[in-house]
Coordinates of C-alpha atoms and ligand atoms in Angstrom, one line a residue:
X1 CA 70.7 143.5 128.6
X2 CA 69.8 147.1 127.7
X3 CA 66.5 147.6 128.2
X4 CA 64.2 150.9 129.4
X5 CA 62.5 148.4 131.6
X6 CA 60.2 150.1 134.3
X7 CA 59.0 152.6 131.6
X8 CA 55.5 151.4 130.6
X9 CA 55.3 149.2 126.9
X10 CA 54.5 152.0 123.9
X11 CA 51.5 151.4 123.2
X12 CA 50.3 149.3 120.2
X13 CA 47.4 150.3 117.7
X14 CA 43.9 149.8 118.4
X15 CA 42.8 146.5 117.4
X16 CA 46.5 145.0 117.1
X17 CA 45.8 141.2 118.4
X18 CA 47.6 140.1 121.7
X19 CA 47.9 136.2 122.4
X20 CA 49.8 133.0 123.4
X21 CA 50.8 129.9 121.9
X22 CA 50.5 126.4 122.4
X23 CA 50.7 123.0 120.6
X24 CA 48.6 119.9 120.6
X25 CA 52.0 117.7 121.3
X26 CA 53.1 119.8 123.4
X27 CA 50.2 119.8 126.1
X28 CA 47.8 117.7 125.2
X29 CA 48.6 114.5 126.8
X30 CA 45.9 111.4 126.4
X31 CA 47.9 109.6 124.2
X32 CA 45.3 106.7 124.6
X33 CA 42.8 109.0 122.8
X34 CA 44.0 109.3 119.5
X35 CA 46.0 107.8 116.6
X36 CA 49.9 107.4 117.1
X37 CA 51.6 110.1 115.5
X38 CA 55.8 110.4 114.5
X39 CA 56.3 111.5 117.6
X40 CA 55.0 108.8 119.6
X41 CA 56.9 106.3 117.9
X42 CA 59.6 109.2 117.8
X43 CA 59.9 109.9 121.8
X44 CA 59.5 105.6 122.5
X45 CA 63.2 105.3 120.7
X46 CA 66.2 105.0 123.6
X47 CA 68.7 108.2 123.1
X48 CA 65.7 110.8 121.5
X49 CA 64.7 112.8 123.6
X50 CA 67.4 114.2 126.1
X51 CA 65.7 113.1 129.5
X52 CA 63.8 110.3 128.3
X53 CA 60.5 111.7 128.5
X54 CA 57.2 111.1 126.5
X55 CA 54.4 113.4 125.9
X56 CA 52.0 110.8 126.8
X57 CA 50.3 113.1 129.5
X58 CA 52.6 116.4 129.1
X59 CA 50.3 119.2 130.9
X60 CA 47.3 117.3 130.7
X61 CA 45.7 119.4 128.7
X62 CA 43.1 117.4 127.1
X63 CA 41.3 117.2 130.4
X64 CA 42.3 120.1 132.2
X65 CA 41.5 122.5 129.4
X66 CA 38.6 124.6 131.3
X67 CA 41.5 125.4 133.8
X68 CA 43.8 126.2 130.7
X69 CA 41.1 128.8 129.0
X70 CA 40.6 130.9 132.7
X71 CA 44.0 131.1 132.7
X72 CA 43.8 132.7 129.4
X73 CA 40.7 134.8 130.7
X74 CA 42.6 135.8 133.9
X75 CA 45.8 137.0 131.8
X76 CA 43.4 139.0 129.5
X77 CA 44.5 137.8 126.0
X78 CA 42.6 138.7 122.8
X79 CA 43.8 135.2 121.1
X80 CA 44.7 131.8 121.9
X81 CA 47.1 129.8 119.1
X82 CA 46.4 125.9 119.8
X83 CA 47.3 123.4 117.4
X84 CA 44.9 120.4 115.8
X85 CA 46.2 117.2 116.0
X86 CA 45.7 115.2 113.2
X87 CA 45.9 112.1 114.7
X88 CA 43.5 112.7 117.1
X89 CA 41.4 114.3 114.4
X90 CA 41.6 110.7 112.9
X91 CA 40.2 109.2 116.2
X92 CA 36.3 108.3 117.2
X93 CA 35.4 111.5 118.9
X94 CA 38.8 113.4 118.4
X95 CA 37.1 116.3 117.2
X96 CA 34.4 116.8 119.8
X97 CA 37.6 118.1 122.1
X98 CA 38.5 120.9 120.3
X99 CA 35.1 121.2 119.5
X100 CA 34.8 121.5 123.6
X101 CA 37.8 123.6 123.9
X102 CA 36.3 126.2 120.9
X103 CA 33.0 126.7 123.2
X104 CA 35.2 126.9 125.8
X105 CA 37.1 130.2 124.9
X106 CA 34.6 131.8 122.9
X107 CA 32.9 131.7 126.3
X108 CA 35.6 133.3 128.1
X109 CA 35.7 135.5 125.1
X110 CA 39.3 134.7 124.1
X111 CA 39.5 133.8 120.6
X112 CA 40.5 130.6 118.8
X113 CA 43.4 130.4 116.9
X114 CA 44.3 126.6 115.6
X115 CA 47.2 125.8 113.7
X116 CA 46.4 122.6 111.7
X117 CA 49.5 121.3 111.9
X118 CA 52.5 121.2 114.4
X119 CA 54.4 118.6 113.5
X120 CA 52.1 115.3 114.8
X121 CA 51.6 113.7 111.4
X122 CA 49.9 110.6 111.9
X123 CA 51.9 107.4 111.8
X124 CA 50.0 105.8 109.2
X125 CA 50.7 108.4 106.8
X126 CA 54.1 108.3 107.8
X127 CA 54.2 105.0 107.1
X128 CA 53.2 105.8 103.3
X129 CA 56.2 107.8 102.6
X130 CA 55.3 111.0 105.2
X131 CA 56.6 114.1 103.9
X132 CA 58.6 112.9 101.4
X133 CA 55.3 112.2 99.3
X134 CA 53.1 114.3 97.3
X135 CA 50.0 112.7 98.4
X136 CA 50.7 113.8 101.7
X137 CA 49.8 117.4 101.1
X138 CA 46.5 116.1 99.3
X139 CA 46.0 113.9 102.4
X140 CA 46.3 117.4 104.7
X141 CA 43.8 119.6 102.8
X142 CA 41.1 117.2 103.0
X143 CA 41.9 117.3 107.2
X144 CA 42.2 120.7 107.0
X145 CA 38.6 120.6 104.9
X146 CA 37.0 118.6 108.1
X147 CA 38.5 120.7 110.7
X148 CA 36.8 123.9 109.1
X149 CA 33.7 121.8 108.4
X150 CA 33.5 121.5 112.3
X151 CA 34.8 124.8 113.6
X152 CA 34.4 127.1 110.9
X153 CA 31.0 128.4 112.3
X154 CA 33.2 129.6 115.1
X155 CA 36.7 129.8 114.4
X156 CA 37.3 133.0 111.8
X157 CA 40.9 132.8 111.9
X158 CA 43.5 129.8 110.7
X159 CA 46.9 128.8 110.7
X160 CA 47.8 126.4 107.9
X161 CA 51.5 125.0 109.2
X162 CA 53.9 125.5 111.6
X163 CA 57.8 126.2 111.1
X164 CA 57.6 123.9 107.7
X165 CA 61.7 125.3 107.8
X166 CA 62.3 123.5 111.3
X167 CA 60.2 120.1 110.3
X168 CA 62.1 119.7 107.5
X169 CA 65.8 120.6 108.9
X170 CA 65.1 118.7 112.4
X171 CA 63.0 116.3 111.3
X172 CA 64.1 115.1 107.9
X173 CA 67.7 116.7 107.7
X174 CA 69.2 116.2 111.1
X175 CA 67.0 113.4 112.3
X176 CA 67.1 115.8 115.9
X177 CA 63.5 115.5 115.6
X178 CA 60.3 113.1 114.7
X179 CA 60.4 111.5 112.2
X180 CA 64.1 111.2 112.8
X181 CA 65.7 111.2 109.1
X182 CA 69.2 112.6 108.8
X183 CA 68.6 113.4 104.7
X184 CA 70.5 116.1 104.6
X185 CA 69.6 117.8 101.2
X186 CA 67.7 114.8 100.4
X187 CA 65.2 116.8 102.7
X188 CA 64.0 118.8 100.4
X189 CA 61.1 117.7 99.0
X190 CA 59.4 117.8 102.5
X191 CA 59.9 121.6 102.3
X192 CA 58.1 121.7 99.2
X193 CA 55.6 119.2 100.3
X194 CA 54.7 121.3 103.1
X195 CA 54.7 124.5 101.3
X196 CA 52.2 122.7 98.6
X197 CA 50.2 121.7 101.8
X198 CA 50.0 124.8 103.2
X199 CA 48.6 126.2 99.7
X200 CA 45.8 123.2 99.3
X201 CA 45.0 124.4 102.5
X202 CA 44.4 127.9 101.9
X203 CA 42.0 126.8 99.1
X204 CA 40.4 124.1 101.2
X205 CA 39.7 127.7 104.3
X206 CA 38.4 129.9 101.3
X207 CA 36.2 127.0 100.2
X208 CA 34.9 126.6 103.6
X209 CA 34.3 130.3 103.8
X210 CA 37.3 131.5 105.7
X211 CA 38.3 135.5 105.0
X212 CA 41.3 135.2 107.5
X213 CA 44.4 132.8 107.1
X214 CA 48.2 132.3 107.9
X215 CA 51.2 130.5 108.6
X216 CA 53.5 130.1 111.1
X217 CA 57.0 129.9 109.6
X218 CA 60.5 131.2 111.7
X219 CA 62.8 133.2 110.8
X220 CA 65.7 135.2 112.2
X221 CA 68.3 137.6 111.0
X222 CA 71.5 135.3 109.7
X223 CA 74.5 137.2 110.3
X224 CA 77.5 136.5 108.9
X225 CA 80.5 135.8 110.8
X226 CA 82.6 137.9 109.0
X227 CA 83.3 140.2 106.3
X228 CA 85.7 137.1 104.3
X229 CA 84.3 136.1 101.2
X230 CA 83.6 132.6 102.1
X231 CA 81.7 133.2 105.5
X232 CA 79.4 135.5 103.0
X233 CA 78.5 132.9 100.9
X234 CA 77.8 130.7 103.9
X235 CA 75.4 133.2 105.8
X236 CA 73.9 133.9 102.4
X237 CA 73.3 129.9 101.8
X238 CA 71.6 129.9 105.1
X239 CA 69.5 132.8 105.1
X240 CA 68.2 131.1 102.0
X241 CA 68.1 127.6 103.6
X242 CA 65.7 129.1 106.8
X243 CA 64.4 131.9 105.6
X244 CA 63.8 132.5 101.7
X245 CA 63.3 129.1 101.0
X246 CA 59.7 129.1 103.1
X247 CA 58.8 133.0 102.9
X248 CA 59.4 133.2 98.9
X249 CA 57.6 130.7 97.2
X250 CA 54.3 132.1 99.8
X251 CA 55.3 135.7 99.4
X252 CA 56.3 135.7 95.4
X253 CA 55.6 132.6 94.5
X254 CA 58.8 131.5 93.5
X255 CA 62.2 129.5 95.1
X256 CA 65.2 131.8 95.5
X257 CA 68.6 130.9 93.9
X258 CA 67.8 128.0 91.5
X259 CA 66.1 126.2 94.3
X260 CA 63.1 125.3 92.5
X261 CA 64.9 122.8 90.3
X262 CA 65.9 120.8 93.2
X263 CA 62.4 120.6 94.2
X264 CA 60.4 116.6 93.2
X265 CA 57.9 117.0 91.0
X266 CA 56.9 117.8 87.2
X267 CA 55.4 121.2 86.9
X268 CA 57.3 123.8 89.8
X269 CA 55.6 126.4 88.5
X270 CA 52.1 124.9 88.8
X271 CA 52.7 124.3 92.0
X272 CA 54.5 127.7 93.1
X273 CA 51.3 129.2 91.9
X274 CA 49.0 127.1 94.9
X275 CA 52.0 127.8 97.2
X276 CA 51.1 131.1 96.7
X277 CA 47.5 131.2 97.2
X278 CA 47.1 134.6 98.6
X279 CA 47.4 134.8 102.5
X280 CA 45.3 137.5 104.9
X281 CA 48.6 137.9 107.3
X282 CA 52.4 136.0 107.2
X283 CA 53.0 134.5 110.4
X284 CA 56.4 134.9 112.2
X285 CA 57.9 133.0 115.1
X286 CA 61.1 134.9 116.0
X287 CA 63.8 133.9 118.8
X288 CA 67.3 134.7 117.6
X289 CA 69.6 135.6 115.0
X290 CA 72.0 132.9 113.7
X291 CA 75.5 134.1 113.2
X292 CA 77.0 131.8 110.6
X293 CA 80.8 131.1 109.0
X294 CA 82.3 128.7 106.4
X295 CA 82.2 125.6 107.4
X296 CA 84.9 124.9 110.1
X297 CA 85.3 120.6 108.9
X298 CA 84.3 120.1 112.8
X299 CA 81.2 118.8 114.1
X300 CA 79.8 121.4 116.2
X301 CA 76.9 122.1 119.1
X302 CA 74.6 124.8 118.7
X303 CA 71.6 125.4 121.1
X304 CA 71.1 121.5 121.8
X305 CA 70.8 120.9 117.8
X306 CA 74.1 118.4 116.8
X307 CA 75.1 120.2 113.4
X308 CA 77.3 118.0 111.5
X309 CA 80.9 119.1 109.7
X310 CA 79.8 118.4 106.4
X311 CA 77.1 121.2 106.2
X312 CA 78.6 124.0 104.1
X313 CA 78.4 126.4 107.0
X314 CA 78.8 126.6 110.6
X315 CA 77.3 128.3 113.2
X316 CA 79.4 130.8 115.7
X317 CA 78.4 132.0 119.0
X318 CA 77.3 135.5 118.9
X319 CA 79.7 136.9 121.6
X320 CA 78.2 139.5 124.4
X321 CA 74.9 138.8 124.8
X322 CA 73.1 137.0 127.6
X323 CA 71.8 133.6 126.8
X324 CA 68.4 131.7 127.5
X325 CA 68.9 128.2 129.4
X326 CA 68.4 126.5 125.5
X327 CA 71.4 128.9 125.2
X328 CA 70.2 131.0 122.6
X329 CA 71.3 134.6 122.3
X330 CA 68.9 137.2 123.6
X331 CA 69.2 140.1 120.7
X332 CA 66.0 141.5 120.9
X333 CA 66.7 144.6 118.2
X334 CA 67.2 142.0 115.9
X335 CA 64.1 141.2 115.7
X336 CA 63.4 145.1 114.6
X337 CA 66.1 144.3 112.0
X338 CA 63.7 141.0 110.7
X339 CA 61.1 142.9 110.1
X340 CA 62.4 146.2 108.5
X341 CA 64.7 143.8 106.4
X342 CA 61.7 141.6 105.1
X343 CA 59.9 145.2 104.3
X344 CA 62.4 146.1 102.3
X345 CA 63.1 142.5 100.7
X346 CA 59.5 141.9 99.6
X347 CA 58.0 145.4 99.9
X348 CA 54.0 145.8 98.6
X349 CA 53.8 141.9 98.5
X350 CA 54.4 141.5 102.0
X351 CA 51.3 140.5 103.3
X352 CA 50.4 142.1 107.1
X353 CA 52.8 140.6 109.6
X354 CA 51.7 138.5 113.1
X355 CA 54.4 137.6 115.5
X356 CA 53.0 133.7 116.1
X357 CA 55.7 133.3 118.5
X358 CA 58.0 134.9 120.4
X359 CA 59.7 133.8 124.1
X360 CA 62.6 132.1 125.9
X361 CA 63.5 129.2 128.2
X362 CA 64.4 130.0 131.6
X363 CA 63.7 128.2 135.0
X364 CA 62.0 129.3 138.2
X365 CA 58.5 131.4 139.3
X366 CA 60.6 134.8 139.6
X367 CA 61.3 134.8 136.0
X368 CA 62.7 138.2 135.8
X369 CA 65.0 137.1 132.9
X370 CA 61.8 136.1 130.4
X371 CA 60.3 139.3 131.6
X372 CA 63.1 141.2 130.2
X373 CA 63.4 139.0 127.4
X374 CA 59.8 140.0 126.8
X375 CA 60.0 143.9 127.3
X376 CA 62.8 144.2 124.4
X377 CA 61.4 142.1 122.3
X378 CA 58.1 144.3 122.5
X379 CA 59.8 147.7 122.5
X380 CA 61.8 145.9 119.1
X381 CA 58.7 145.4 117.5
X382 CA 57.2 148.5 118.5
X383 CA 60.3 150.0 117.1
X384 CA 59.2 148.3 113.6
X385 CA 55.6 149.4 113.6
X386 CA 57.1 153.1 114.1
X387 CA 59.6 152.4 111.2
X388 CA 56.2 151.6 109.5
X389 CA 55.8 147.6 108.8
X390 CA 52.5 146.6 109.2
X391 CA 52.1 144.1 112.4
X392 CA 49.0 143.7 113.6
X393 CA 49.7 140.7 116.7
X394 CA 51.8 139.1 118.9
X395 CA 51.5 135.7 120.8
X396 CA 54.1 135.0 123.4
X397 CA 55.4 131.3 123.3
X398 CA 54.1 129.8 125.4
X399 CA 51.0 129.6 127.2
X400 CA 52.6 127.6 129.8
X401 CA 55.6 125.0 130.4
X402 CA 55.7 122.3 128.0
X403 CA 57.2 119.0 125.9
X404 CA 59.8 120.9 124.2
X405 CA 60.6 118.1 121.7
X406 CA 63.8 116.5 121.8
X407 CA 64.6 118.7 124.9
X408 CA 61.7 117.3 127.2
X409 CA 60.8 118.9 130.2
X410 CA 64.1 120.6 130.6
X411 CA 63.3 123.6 128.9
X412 CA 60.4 125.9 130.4
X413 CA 59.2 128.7 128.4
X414 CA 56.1 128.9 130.1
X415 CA 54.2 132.0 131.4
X416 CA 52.5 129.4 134.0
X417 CA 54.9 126.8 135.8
X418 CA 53.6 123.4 135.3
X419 CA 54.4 121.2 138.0
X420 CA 54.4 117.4 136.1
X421 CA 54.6 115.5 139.6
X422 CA 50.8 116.9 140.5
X423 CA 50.0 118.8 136.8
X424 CA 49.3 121.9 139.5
X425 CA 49.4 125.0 137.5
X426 CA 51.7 128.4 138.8
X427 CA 51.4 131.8 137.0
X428 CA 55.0 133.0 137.1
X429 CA 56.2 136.8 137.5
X430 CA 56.0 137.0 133.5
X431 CA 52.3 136.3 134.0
X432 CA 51.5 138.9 136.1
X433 CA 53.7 141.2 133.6
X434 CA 51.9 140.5 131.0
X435 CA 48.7 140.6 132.1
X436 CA 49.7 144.1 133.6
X437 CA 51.2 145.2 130.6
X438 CA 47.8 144.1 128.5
X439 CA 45.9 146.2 131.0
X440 CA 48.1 149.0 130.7
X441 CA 47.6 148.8 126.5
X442 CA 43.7 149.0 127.1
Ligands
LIG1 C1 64.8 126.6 117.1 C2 64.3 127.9 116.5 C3 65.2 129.1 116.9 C4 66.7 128.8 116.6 C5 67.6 129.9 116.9 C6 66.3 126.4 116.8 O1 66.8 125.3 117.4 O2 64.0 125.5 116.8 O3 63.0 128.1 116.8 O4 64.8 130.2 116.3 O5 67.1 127.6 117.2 O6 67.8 130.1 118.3
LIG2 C1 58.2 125.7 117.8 C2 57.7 125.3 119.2 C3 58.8 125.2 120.1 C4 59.5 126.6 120.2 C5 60.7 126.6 121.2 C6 59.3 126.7 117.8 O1 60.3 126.3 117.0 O2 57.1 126.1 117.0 O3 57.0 124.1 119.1 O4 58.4 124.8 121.4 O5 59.9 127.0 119.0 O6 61.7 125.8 120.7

């Protein structure tokens, strides 16, 4: 991979916010102290999850969190993105941990950063129809409402929902991930039950007092396989299936294409206009670009996910590049190309941008690989601020090695090795870079 690695990072404006990523599910563990959530029941069904693993202890988090936060403290982060479990929110005492784990890195002065929500919806609510109904976006504002109720004297900035594109085309479409529906486009109404959510919850911060809020939603340049007429149309229906769909109703409070009238419900518009409640910064987790065709009437493979012939597209390998162990490309100007593209797409209404993730999958302590992966993805995102989009953070996922969902423990995109034998934390190579590269930014 091309890279002026060696040469020192440009350096990032003063005040631009530097952090890692994490989520409840991922690292928590303690399963026995809190609610069952999708995932639970999810990871417990034969054939889900590739090596058959749970994240009934994961990294142990819950209880080795003070470790955890001087790990954050060592590598000299500004920010920490967690996630809130709902579930455990919804158990005796399940706020008092990240009550604990809020004293805990304001202490080490590394601010709190919660997403409240990462996919763990609570079975019960599952149970009443999940996603698919209204009520559950109601249901998520009044957490949201007791989360900032405890925290809000000391957390100042939020994060409403992550990746509601994913959770709706792994969860609900495919059935790849918890809750394990394969809808198709019967899916989505839990897109626009999210998106609702995520709007109830922005009223439910401001209520509470809060003056800086987000979301987490991933995109990626979709490139089209070809010039033909019908690969067009197919990269086009993606780039509105992963990307518009979840950016415009936030960003201009509307659905692209029509979409809106496939959306449940009996006033769109009403609800476009909570959708977009005004955000402080648009959150973007970036990994690759998609390069997509017409659909090939073959079932195909792409980075573990099973997509199925009769999707009206299909997505091609992007040829040349080196690939992460998940076997995603690593095209880290592309990522200059998001961000210049969405300038230019949404212009003055495009709030302030925060990378909310950013990383790769690769094995072993030396990690040299996710150390270049790293380094061109920050000299691409320099390369944006220069070409004048306003970014003002970036949080590498993730903290450390974790569940990755369907995947397990295969897939490591950790900065610190995680042993799940003894639980032992390692800081790789990539930690050390990153920590020196932090020092070097002042
Ligand atoms: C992941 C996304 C990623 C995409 C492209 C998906 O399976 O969930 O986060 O951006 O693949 O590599
Ligand atoms: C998700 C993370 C996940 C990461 C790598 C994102 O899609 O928000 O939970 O671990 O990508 O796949």
């Amino acid at each position: 991979m091309a890279t002026d690695a060696g040469d020192p990072i440009p350096r990032f404006p003063d005040g631009f916010l530097w952090g890692v990523s994490t989520s409840a599910h991922q690292i928590e563990g303690a399963a026995d102290a809190r609610e069952r959530s999708v995932w639970d029941v999810f990871t417990a069904e034969p054939g889900r999850v590739k090596d058959g693993s749970t994240a009934a202890v994961a990294c142990d988090h819950y209880h080795r969190y003070p470790e955890d936060v001087a790990l954050l403290a060592g590598l000299g982060v500004g920010a920490y993105r967690f996630s809130v479990s709902w579930p455990r929110v919804n158990s005796p005492g399940g706020l008092d941990f990240y009550d604990r784990l809020t004293d805990e890195l304001c202490a080490a002065g590394v601010r709190p950063v919660p997403t409240l929500f990462h996919w763990d919806l609570p079975v019960s609510l599952e149970e009443a129809g999940g996603w698919l109904t209204r009520d559950t976006a109601a249901r998520f504002a009044d957490h949201v409402s007791v989360v900032a109720e405890r925290l809000g004297d000391r957390v100042t900035k939020w994060i409403t929902l992550n990746e509601p594109a994913e959770h709706t085309l792994l969860g609900h479409a495919l059935g790849a991930h918890a809750p394990g529906r394969r809808l198709l486009f019967d899916a989505l109404p839990v897109a626009h039950h999210q998106l609702l959510a995520h709007g109830l919850a922005v009223r439910a911060l401001r209520a509470a007092g809060a003056d800086d809020i987000g979301i987490a939603n991933s995109h990626g340049p979709t490139w089209p396989a070809s010039g033909e007429p019908a690969d067009l149309e197919a990269a086009g229906f993606y780039d509105v299936l992963l990307n518009r769909l979840f950016a415009e109703p936030v960003i201009l409070g509307e659905y692209p294409d029509g979409m809106g009238e496939l959306m449940p419900g009996d006033d769109i518009p009403a609800d476009l206009e909570v959708i977009a409640e005004p955000v402080d910064w648009y959150g973007i987790n970036y990994y690759a670009p998609t390069r997509v065709g017409a659909p090939d009437g073959t079932d195909s493979e792409y980075g573990g996910l099973a997509l199925p012939a009769e999707l009206p597209f299909s997505v091609r390998e992007i040829e040349g590049r080196a690939t992460t162990d998940f076997g995603w490309p690593v095209v880290p100007e592309a990522l200059t190309e998001l961000l210049t593209g969405f300038r230019d797409r949404y212009g003055d209404k495009l709030p302030p941008i925060v990378i909310t993730e950013n990383g790769c999958s690769y094995e072993g302590l030396d990690d040299q690989d996710r150390i270049a992966y790293l380094d061109g993805h920050l000299r691409a995102l320099h390369t944006a601020l220069e070409a004048g989009v306003d970014v003002r953070g970036y949080f590498v996922w993730s903290l450390m090695d974790n569940f990755e969902w369907a995947e397990g423990y295969a897939r490591r995109f950790g900065l610190v090795h995680v042993d799940y034998t003894t639980l032992e934390r390692t800081p790789k190579a990539s930690y050390h870079w990153f920590r020196d590269m932090l020092r070097n930014q002042g």
